[in-house]
Every structure is written in structure tokens, then in C-alpha cells.
């Protein structure tokens, strides 16, 4: 069975008037469990579309996207929603925390989306937050957190359902250099220790040292650097 994330000859078209624009053009990539891959490239090159297709948010126009042996094009919208919840962890550039939830509840709300929150879920969430250095912040709300703490909370939230794939979109965009290194170092550590297949889209060349492979995207085409 295929593990990790595999994309084969993926093309994504958008219609512009009577024209078809290829936002992704025959993209192929394989990311194995425990591997952190960076994708760099200018704005408008197709990076956001690439992440959206990899994350089952958009369907490819052509080609195959496979997560741990499941071919996404064969799944219904409901099945894709389940894949997004259970198999994919998203880390966004602005942490995207819910302002009225404390740090612990940011994780438990993800569990609640899958059904009832059990006491074992709470224990897992607390242990995960402690591991990421947030043990003293369980009851803190986002407004009381630093930028680095918000992103660490977002990393914990991405990991809470033990997904197969982690997708990080510019996770250092709002951080200073020290915090950026802390956050990406942490993502790399968790990806390796938990055997996740991970993609990080970034403009931040300083962060590439943490990645196993680097790809460049330009005009919808993906090439290894």
C-alpha cells in the first residue's frame, strides 16, 4: 500500500473567459512518512493551488492524488471531508486560532468535530501541548500568547488527530528570525518522530536547512532544486 502523499501528473485548470489557465501543470511528487519537503516560488506561481489540491480542498482537473493508498478523485465530498479531518493536519501562516477558545480547547474542538470528546482525548491533547512547551498555557487565550506560542498551538492542533500528512502554508510569515527557527525546527522534529509526510510552502530561504528536499514552483510547474 502507498504510504505518505503521492501526486502523479496533477493538472488544475481555472477558466478565465473562454480560456483555460493551468494553475498546476503536470505536477508529480512523492513525500514519504518522516519527510519534510519545502516548496518555494514567487507569488502567483501555483503554490496555494498545489497545497489546496494536496489537502483535498480542491479536486485536480487531471492526474492522481493519493494519501496513504486512498485515491482522492474516487472519493465523495463527504469522504473527502473525513480525509481532511483525520488524515491531514493544516498549519496556516497566521495560526488561525479561534479567539474565544483557550489553548487546550483549540485542540479539543478538532476532536469534537469527529464526535464526542473522551477523557483519553483530553489526556492526549494535554500531553501534546506539554511536549510542545505549552504546558503552562493550557487555559490561556490567543490574545495572551506570543506569535511563537500561537504557531506551536497550531502545530499541536494539526497533530491532534494523528494525521498521515502535514501541510504548512508560510508558517513563519508573522514571526521574527528566532521564533521562525524555533517553529520550523519543531515542525521538522515532529514530522520525523511521528513519521508524517509534510510539505511546507515558504518564501523564507532561512528555513530550508530543516527540509529533506526543496522544490521550486514556477508557472504551475514543480521542479526539484
PDB file of C-alpha atoms in Angstrom:
ATOM      1  CA  UNK A   1       0.000   0.000   0.000  1.00  0.00           C
ATOM      2  CA  UNK A   2       1.203   3.502  -0.827  1.00  0.00           C
ATOM      3  CA  UNK A   3       2.050   5.498   2.287  1.00  0.00           C
ATOM      4  CA  UNK A   4       2.574   9.227   2.637  1.00  0.00           C
ATOM      5  CA  UNK A   5       1.479  11.598  -0.126  1.00  0.00           C
ATOM      6  CA  UNK A   6       1.802  10.882  -3.823  1.00  0.00           C
ATOM      7  CA  UNK A   7       0.784  13.204  -6.674  1.00  0.00           C
ATOM      8  CA  UNK A   8       1.094  11.995 -10.247  1.00  0.00           C
ATOM      9  CA  UNK A   9       0.764  14.285 -13.305  1.00  0.00           C
ATOM     10  CA  UNK A  10      -1.640  16.592 -11.479  1.00  0.00           C
ATOM     11  CA  UNK A  11      -3.066  19.465 -13.506  1.00  0.00           C
ATOM     12  CA  UNK A  12      -5.549  22.030 -12.217  1.00  0.00           C
ATOM     13  CA  UNK A  13      -7.305  24.297 -14.689  1.00  0.00           C
ATOM     14  CA  UNK A  14      -9.181  27.513 -13.996  1.00  0.00           C
ATOM     15  CA  UNK A  15     -11.484  29.091 -16.551  1.00  0.00           C
ATOM     16  CA  UNK A  16     -10.824  32.693 -17.486  1.00  0.00           C
ATOM     17  CA  UNK A  17     -13.429  33.745 -20.009  1.00  0.00           C
ATOM     18  CA  UNK A  18     -13.130  31.232 -22.849  1.00  0.00           C
ATOM     19  CA  UNK A  19      -9.551  30.328 -21.840  1.00  0.00           C
ATOM     20  CA  UNK A  20      -8.351  27.553 -19.569  1.00  0.00           C
ATOM     21  CA  UNK A  21      -5.442  28.574 -17.326  1.00  0.00           C
ATOM     22  CA  UNK A  22      -3.297  25.796 -15.830  1.00  0.00           C
ATOM     23  CA  UNK A  23      -2.573  26.781 -12.209  1.00  0.00           C
ATOM     24  CA  UNK A  24      -0.841  23.395 -11.834  1.00  0.00           C
ATOM     25  CA  UNK A  25       0.833  21.811 -14.846  1.00  0.00           C
ATOM     26  CA  UNK A  26       1.630  18.067 -14.727  1.00  0.00           C
ATOM     27  CA  UNK A  27       2.868  18.130 -11.121  1.00  0.00           C
ATOM     28  CA  UNK A  28       4.335  14.885  -9.744  1.00  0.00           C
ATOM     29  CA  UNK A  29       5.815  14.465  -6.253  1.00  0.00           C
ATOM     30  CA  UNK A  30       6.111  11.743  -3.616  1.00  0.00           C
ATOM     31  CA  UNK A  31       6.571  12.552   0.085  1.00  0.00           C
ATOM     32  CA  UNK A  32       7.317   9.631   2.373  1.00  0.00           C
ATOM     33  CA  UNK A  33       6.450   9.345   6.083  1.00  0.00           C
ATOM     34  CA  UNK A  34       9.042  11.241   8.139  1.00  0.00           C
ATOM     35  CA  UNK A  35       9.966  13.552   5.253  1.00  0.00           C
ATOM     36  CA  UNK A  36       9.656  17.368   5.280  1.00  0.00           C
ATOM     37  CA  UNK A  37       9.639  18.908   1.815  1.00  0.00           C
ATOM     38  CA  UNK A  38       9.798  22.649   1.078  1.00  0.00           C
ATOM     39  CA  UNK A  39       8.125  24.279  -1.916  1.00  0.00           C
ATOM     40  CA  UNK A  40       9.393  27.749  -2.844  1.00  0.00           C
ATOM     41  CA  UNK A  41       8.450  30.092  -5.660  1.00  0.00           C
ATOM     42  CA  UNK A  42       7.106  33.564  -6.456  1.00  0.00           C
ATOM     43  CA  UNK A  43       3.573  34.726  -5.661  1.00  0.00           C
ATOM     44  CA  UNK A  44       1.100  33.504  -8.254  1.00  0.00           C
ATOM     45  CA  UNK A  45       3.252  30.501  -9.215  1.00  0.00           C
ATOM     46  CA  UNK A  46       0.655  27.924  -8.118  1.00  0.00           C
ATOM     47  CA  UNK A  47       1.857  27.148  -4.574  1.00  0.00           C
ATOM     48  CA  UNK A  48      -1.525  27.820  -2.924  1.00  0.00           C
ATOM     49  CA  UNK A  49      -3.359  25.717  -5.522  1.00  0.00           C
ATOM     50  CA  UNK A  50      -0.786  22.960  -5.000  1.00  0.00           C
ATOM     51  CA  UNK A  51      -1.419  22.911  -1.232  1.00  0.00           C
ATOM     52  CA  UNK A  52      -5.193  23.027  -1.729  1.00  0.00           C
ATOM     53  CA  UNK A  53      -5.110  20.024  -4.077  1.00  0.00           C
ATOM     54  CA  UNK A  54      -2.701  18.122  -1.785  1.00  0.00           C
ATOM     55  CA  UNK A  55      -5.006  18.907   1.147  1.00  0.00           C
ATOM     56  CA  UNK A  56      -8.198  17.663  -0.559  1.00  0.00           C
ATOM     57  CA  UNK A  57      -9.624  21.207  -0.561  1.00  0.00           C
ATOM     58  CA  UNK A  58      -9.643  21.336  -4.375  1.00  0.00           C
ATOM     59  CA  UNK A  59     -10.061  18.471  -6.839  1.00  0.00           C
ATOM     60  CA  UNK A  60      -7.438  18.054  -9.543  1.00  0.00           C
ATOM     61  CA  UNK A  61      -8.652  18.523 -13.138  1.00  0.00           C
ATOM     62  CA  UNK A  62      -6.352  15.685 -14.229  1.00  0.00           C
ATOM     63  CA  UNK A  63      -3.923  13.297 -12.576  1.00  0.00           C
ATOM     64  CA  UNK A  64      -3.912  11.405  -9.291  1.00  0.00           C
ATOM     65  CA  UNK A  65      -3.576  12.476  -5.656  1.00  0.00           C
ATOM     66  CA  UNK A  66      -3.069   9.587  -3.260  1.00  0.00           C
ATOM     67  CA  UNK A  67      -2.904   9.771   0.552  1.00  0.00           C
ATOM     68  CA  UNK A  68      -1.899   6.511   2.243  1.00  0.00           C
ATOM     69  CA  UNK A  69      -3.344   4.387  -0.527  1.00  0.00           C
ATOM     70  CA  UNK A  70      -6.566   6.365  -0.960  1.00  0.00           C
ATOM     71  CA  UNK A  71      -7.066   7.916  -4.391  1.00  0.00           C
ATOM     72  CA  UNK A  72      -8.806  11.251  -3.741  1.00  0.00           C
ATOM     73  CA  UNK A  73     -10.540  11.523  -7.133  1.00  0.00           C
ATOM     74  CA  UNK A  74     -12.559   8.407  -6.298  1.00  0.00           C
ATOM     75  CA  UNK A  75     -13.972   9.833  -3.055  1.00  0.00           C
ATOM     76  CA  UNK A  76     -17.275  11.639  -2.425  1.00  0.00           C
ATOM     77  CA  UNK A  77     -17.383  15.119  -0.865  1.00  0.00           C
ATOM     78  CA  UNK A  78     -18.304  13.557   2.477  1.00  0.00           C
ATOM     79  CA  UNK A  79     -15.363  11.134   2.270  1.00  0.00           C
ATOM     80  CA  UNK A  80     -13.020  13.996   1.342  1.00  0.00           C
ATOM     81  CA  UNK A  81     -14.248  15.922   4.389  1.00  0.00           C
ATOM     82  CA  UNK A  82     -13.383  12.916   6.573  1.00  0.00           C
ATOM     83  CA  UNK A  83      -9.917  12.694   4.953  1.00  0.00           C
ATOM     84  CA  UNK A  84      -9.297  16.397   5.686  1.00  0.00           C
ATOM     85  CA  UNK A  85     -10.298  15.936   9.315  1.00  0.00           C
ATOM     86  CA  UNK A  86      -8.480  12.686  10.070  1.00  0.00           C
ATOM     87  CA  UNK A  87      -5.627  12.319   7.594  1.00  0.00           C
ATOM     88  CA  UNK A  88      -4.393  15.892   7.024  1.00  0.00           C
ATOM     89  CA  UNK A  89      -3.105  18.464   9.514  1.00  0.00           C
ATOM     90  CA  UNK A  90      -3.030  22.088   8.342  1.00  0.00           C
ATOM     91  CA  UNK A  91      -0.705  24.786   9.752  1.00  0.00           C
ATOM     92  CA  UNK A  92      -1.587  28.234   8.360  1.00  0.00           C
ATOM     93  CA  UNK A  93       0.545  31.362   8.247  1.00  0.00           C
ATOM     94  CA  UNK A  94      -1.495  33.259  10.829  1.00  0.00           C
ATOM     95  CA  UNK A  95      -2.133  30.297  13.178  1.00  0.00           C
ATOM     96  CA  UNK A  96      -5.939  30.680  12.619  1.00  0.00           C
ATOM     97  CA  UNK A  97      -6.781  30.118  16.284  1.00  0.00           C
ATOM     98  CA  UNK A  98     -10.358  30.612  17.490  1.00  0.00           C
ATOM     99  CA  UNK A  99     -10.212  33.822  19.609  1.00  0.00           C
ATOM    100  CA  UNK A 100     -12.704  32.676  22.283  1.00  0.00           C
ATOM    101  CA  UNK A 101     -11.139  29.230  22.899  1.00  0.00           C
ATOM    102  CA  UNK A 102      -8.233  28.587  25.251  1.00  0.00           C
ATOM    103  CA  UNK A 103      -5.183  26.618  24.103  1.00  0.00           C
ATOM    104  CA  UNK A 104      -6.483  23.226  25.261  1.00  0.00           C
ATOM    105  CA  UNK A 105      -9.903  23.793  23.684  1.00  0.00           C
ATOM    106  CA  UNK A 106      -8.270  24.720  20.337  1.00  0.00           C
ATOM    107  CA  UNK A 107      -7.279  21.031  20.152  1.00  0.00           C
ATOM    108  CA  UNK A 108     -10.419  19.552  21.696  1.00  0.00           C
ATOM    109  CA  UNK A 109     -12.696  21.291  19.186  1.00  0.00           C
ATOM    110  CA  UNK A 110     -10.990  19.236  16.463  1.00  0.00           C
ATOM    111  CA  UNK A 111     -11.821  16.080  18.414  1.00  0.00           C
ATOM    112  CA  UNK A 112     -15.393  17.314  18.881  1.00  0.00           C
ATOM    113  CA  UNK A 113     -15.769  17.531  15.090  1.00  0.00           C
ATOM    114  CA  UNK A 114     -15.149  13.753  14.972  1.00  0.00           C
ATOM    115  CA  UNK A 115     -17.697  13.002  17.696  1.00  0.00           C
ATOM    116  CA  UNK A 116     -17.697  13.072  21.481  1.00  0.00           C
ATOM    117  CA  UNK A 117     -14.557  14.180  23.353  1.00  0.00           C
ATOM    118  CA  UNK A 118     -13.367  11.370  25.638  1.00  0.00           C
ATOM    119  CA  UNK A 119     -11.170  11.810  28.710  1.00  0.00           C
ATOM    120  CA  UNK A 120      -8.410   9.960  26.797  1.00  0.00           C
ATOM    121  CA  UNK A 121      -8.602  12.669  24.083  1.00  0.00           C
ATOM    122  CA  UNK A 122      -8.070  15.351  26.708  1.00  0.00           C
ATOM    123  CA  UNK A 123      -5.050  13.484  28.091  1.00  0.00           C
ATOM    124  CA  UNK A 124      -3.530  13.177  24.599  1.00  0.00           C
ATOM    125  CA  UNK A 125      -4.104  16.899  23.967  1.00  0.00           C
ATOM    126  CA  UNK A 126      -2.502  17.928  27.263  1.00  0.00           C
ATOM    127  CA  UNK A 127       0.481  15.622  26.677  1.00  0.00           C
ATOM    128  CA  UNK A 128       0.944  17.021  23.158  1.00  0.00           C
ATOM    129  CA  UNK A 129       0.817  20.631  24.377  1.00  0.00           C
ATOM    130  CA  UNK A 130       3.284  19.865  27.176  1.00  0.00           C
ATOM    131  CA  UNK A 131       5.635  18.264  24.668  1.00  0.00           C
ATOM    132  CA  UNK A 132       5.475  21.447  22.563  1.00  0.00           C
ATOM    133  CA  UNK A 133       6.304  23.629  25.569  1.00  0.00           C
ATOM    134  CA  UNK A 134       2.768  24.880  26.194  1.00  0.00           C
ATOM    135  CA  UNK A 135       2.018  23.051  29.450  1.00  0.00           C
ATOM    136  CA  UNK A 136       1.724  26.336  31.358  1.00  0.00           C
ATOM    137  CA  UNK A 137      -0.577  27.862  28.712  1.00  0.00           C
ATOM    138  CA  UNK A 138      -3.451  25.344  28.603  1.00  0.00           C
ATOM    139  CA  UNK A 139      -6.017  27.877  29.879  1.00  0.00           C
ATOM    140  CA  UNK A 140      -4.574  30.887  28.010  1.00  0.00           C
ATOM    141  CA  UNK A 141      -6.499  32.551  25.197  1.00  0.00           C
ATOM    142  CA  UNK A 142      -4.860  33.524  21.871  1.00  0.00           C
ATOM    143  CA  UNK A 143      -4.656  37.235  22.774  1.00  0.00           C
ATOM    144  CA  UNK A 144      -2.338  36.307  25.682  1.00  0.00           C
ATOM    145  CA  UNK A 145       0.043  34.236  23.510  1.00  0.00           C
ATOM    146  CA  UNK A 146       3.183  35.321  21.664  1.00  0.00           C
ATOM    147  CA  UNK A 147       3.434  34.680  17.906  1.00  0.00           C
ATOM    148  CA  UNK A 148       5.605  31.628  18.528  1.00  0.00           C
ATOM    149  CA  UNK A 149       3.173  30.231  21.112  1.00  0.00           C
ATOM    150  CA  UNK A 150       0.270  30.688  18.696  1.00  0.00           C
ATOM    151  CA  UNK A 151       2.122  28.751  15.997  1.00  0.00           C
ATOM    152  CA  UNK A 152       3.076  25.988  18.446  1.00  0.00           C
ATOM    153  CA  UNK A 153      -0.620  25.720  19.358  1.00  0.00           C
ATOM    154  CA  UNK A 154      -1.410  25.479  15.639  1.00  0.00           C
ATOM    155  CA  UNK A 155       1.202  22.691  15.275  1.00  0.00           C
ATOM    156  CA  UNK A 156      -0.383  20.805  18.194  1.00  0.00           C
ATOM    157  CA  UNK A 157      -3.836  21.241  16.645  1.00  0.00           C
ATOM    158  CA  UNK A 158      -2.519  19.879  13.311  1.00  0.00           C
ATOM    159  CA  UNK A 159      -1.177  16.786  15.107  1.00  0.00           C
ATOM    160  CA  UNK A 160      -4.099  16.038  17.473  1.00  0.00           C
ATOM    161  CA  UNK A 161      -5.894  13.600  15.120  1.00  0.00           C
ATOM    162  CA  UNK A 162      -2.603  11.825  14.285  1.00  0.00           C
ATOM    163  CA  UNK A 163      -2.904  12.612  10.544  1.00  0.00           C
ATOM    164  CA  UNK A 164      -0.731  10.999   7.879  1.00  0.00           C
ATOM    165  CA  UNK A 165       0.056  14.319   6.145  1.00  0.00           C
ATOM    166  CA  UNK A 166       1.019  17.777   7.448  1.00  0.00           C
ATOM    167  CA  UNK A 167       0.634  20.838   5.187  1.00  0.00           C
ATOM    168  CA  UNK A 168       2.209  24.106   6.362  1.00  0.00           C
ATOM    169  CA  UNK A 169       1.465  27.331   4.472  1.00  0.00           C
ATOM    170  CA  UNK A 170       4.077  30.036   5.205  1.00  0.00           C
ATOM    171  CA  UNK A 171       4.215  29.083   8.924  1.00  0.00           C
ATOM    172  CA  UNK A 172       6.907  31.699   9.700  1.00  0.00           C
ATOM    173  CA  UNK A 173       5.293  34.665   7.920  1.00  0.00           C
ATOM    174  CA  UNK A 174       4.452  36.575  11.111  1.00  0.00           C
ATOM    175  CA  UNK A 175       7.490  35.542  13.190  1.00  0.00           C
ATOM    176  CA  UNK A 176      10.914  37.062  13.882  1.00  0.00           C
ATOM    177  CA  UNK A 177      14.015  35.043  12.963  1.00  0.00           C
ATOM    178  CA  UNK A 178      14.468  33.367  16.365  1.00  0.00           C
ATOM    179  CA  UNK A 179      10.817  32.299  16.622  1.00  0.00           C
ATOM    180  CA  UNK A 180      10.794  31.219  12.961  1.00  0.00           C
ATOM    181  CA  UNK A 181      13.706  28.847  13.573  1.00  0.00           C
ATOM    182  CA  UNK A 182      12.006  27.516  16.717  1.00  0.00           C
ATOM    183  CA  UNK A 183       8.730  26.837  14.907  1.00  0.00           C
ATOM    184  CA  UNK A 184      10.190  25.183  11.792  1.00  0.00           C
ATOM    185  CA  UNK A 185      12.680  23.217  13.903  1.00  0.00           C
ATOM    186  CA  UNK A 186       9.708  21.972  15.908  1.00  0.00           C
ATOM    187  CA  UNK A 187       7.721  21.065  12.776  1.00  0.00           C
ATOM    188  CA  UNK A 188      10.734  19.128  11.427  1.00  0.00           C
ATOM    189  CA  UNK A 189      11.207  17.300  14.749  1.00  0.00           C
ATOM    190  CA  UNK A 190       7.538  16.294  14.995  1.00  0.00           C
ATOM    191  CA  UNK A 191       7.413  15.215  11.329  1.00  0.00           C
ATOM    192  CA  UNK A 192      10.394  12.914  11.843  1.00  0.00           C
ATOM    193  CA  UNK A 193       9.484  11.497  15.256  1.00  0.00           C
ATOM    194  CA  UNK A 194       5.818  10.928  14.324  1.00  0.00           C
ATOM    195  CA  UNK A 195       6.530   9.780  10.754  1.00  0.00           C
ATOM    196  CA  UNK A 196       4.354  12.327   8.959  1.00  0.00           C
ATOM    197  CA  UNK A 197       4.640  13.210   5.263  1.00  0.00           C
ATOM    198  CA  UNK A 198       4.946  17.009   5.313  1.00  0.00           C
ATOM    199  CA  UNK A 199       5.008  19.902   2.856  1.00  0.00           C
ATOM    200  CA  UNK A 200       5.969  23.438   3.833  1.00  0.00           C
ATOM    201  CA  UNK A 201       5.314  26.265   1.379  1.00  0.00           C
ATOM    202  CA  UNK A 202       7.650  29.134   2.264  1.00  0.00           C
ATOM    203  CA  UNK A 203       9.288  32.324   0.997  1.00  0.00           C
ATOM    204  CA  UNK A 204      11.777  32.085   3.859  1.00  0.00           C
ATOM    205  CA  UNK A 205      15.048  30.706   2.474  1.00  0.00           C
ATOM    206  CA  UNK A 206      16.477  30.547   6.040  1.00  0.00           C
ATOM    207  CA  UNK A 207      14.102  27.679   6.803  1.00  0.00           C
ATOM    208  CA  UNK A 208      15.254  25.367   4.010  1.00  0.00           C
ATOM    209  CA  UNK A 209      18.015  23.867   6.182  1.00  0.00           C
ATOM    210  CA  UNK A 210      15.320  21.973   8.115  1.00  0.00           C
ATOM    211  CA  UNK A 211      13.923  20.316   4.982  1.00  0.00           C
ATOM    212  CA  UNK A 212      14.871  16.988   3.406  1.00  0.00           C
ATOM    213  CA  UNK A 213      14.115  18.180  -0.135  1.00  0.00           C
ATOM    214  CA  UNK A 214      13.391  21.530  -1.785  1.00  0.00           C
ATOM    215  CA  UNK A 215      11.202  22.037  -4.845  1.00  0.00           C
ATOM    216  CA  UNK A 216      10.568  25.198  -6.828  1.00  0.00           C
ATOM    217  CA  UNK A 217       7.233  26.094  -8.353  1.00  0.00           C
ATOM    218  CA  UNK A 218       7.012  28.441 -11.314  1.00  0.00           C
ATOM    219  CA  UNK A 219       4.084  28.897 -13.694  1.00  0.00           C
ATOM    220  CA  UNK A 220       2.400  25.828 -12.237  1.00  0.00           C
ATOM    221  CA  UNK A 221       5.377  23.527 -12.840  1.00  0.00           C
ATOM    222  CA  UNK A 222       7.218  21.837  -9.962  1.00  0.00           C
ATOM    223  CA  UNK A 223      10.931  21.022 -10.211  1.00  0.00           C
ATOM    224  CA  UNK A 224      13.432  19.679  -7.676  1.00  0.00           C
ATOM    225  CA  UNK A 225      16.119  22.196  -6.624  1.00  0.00           C
TER     226      UNK A 225
END
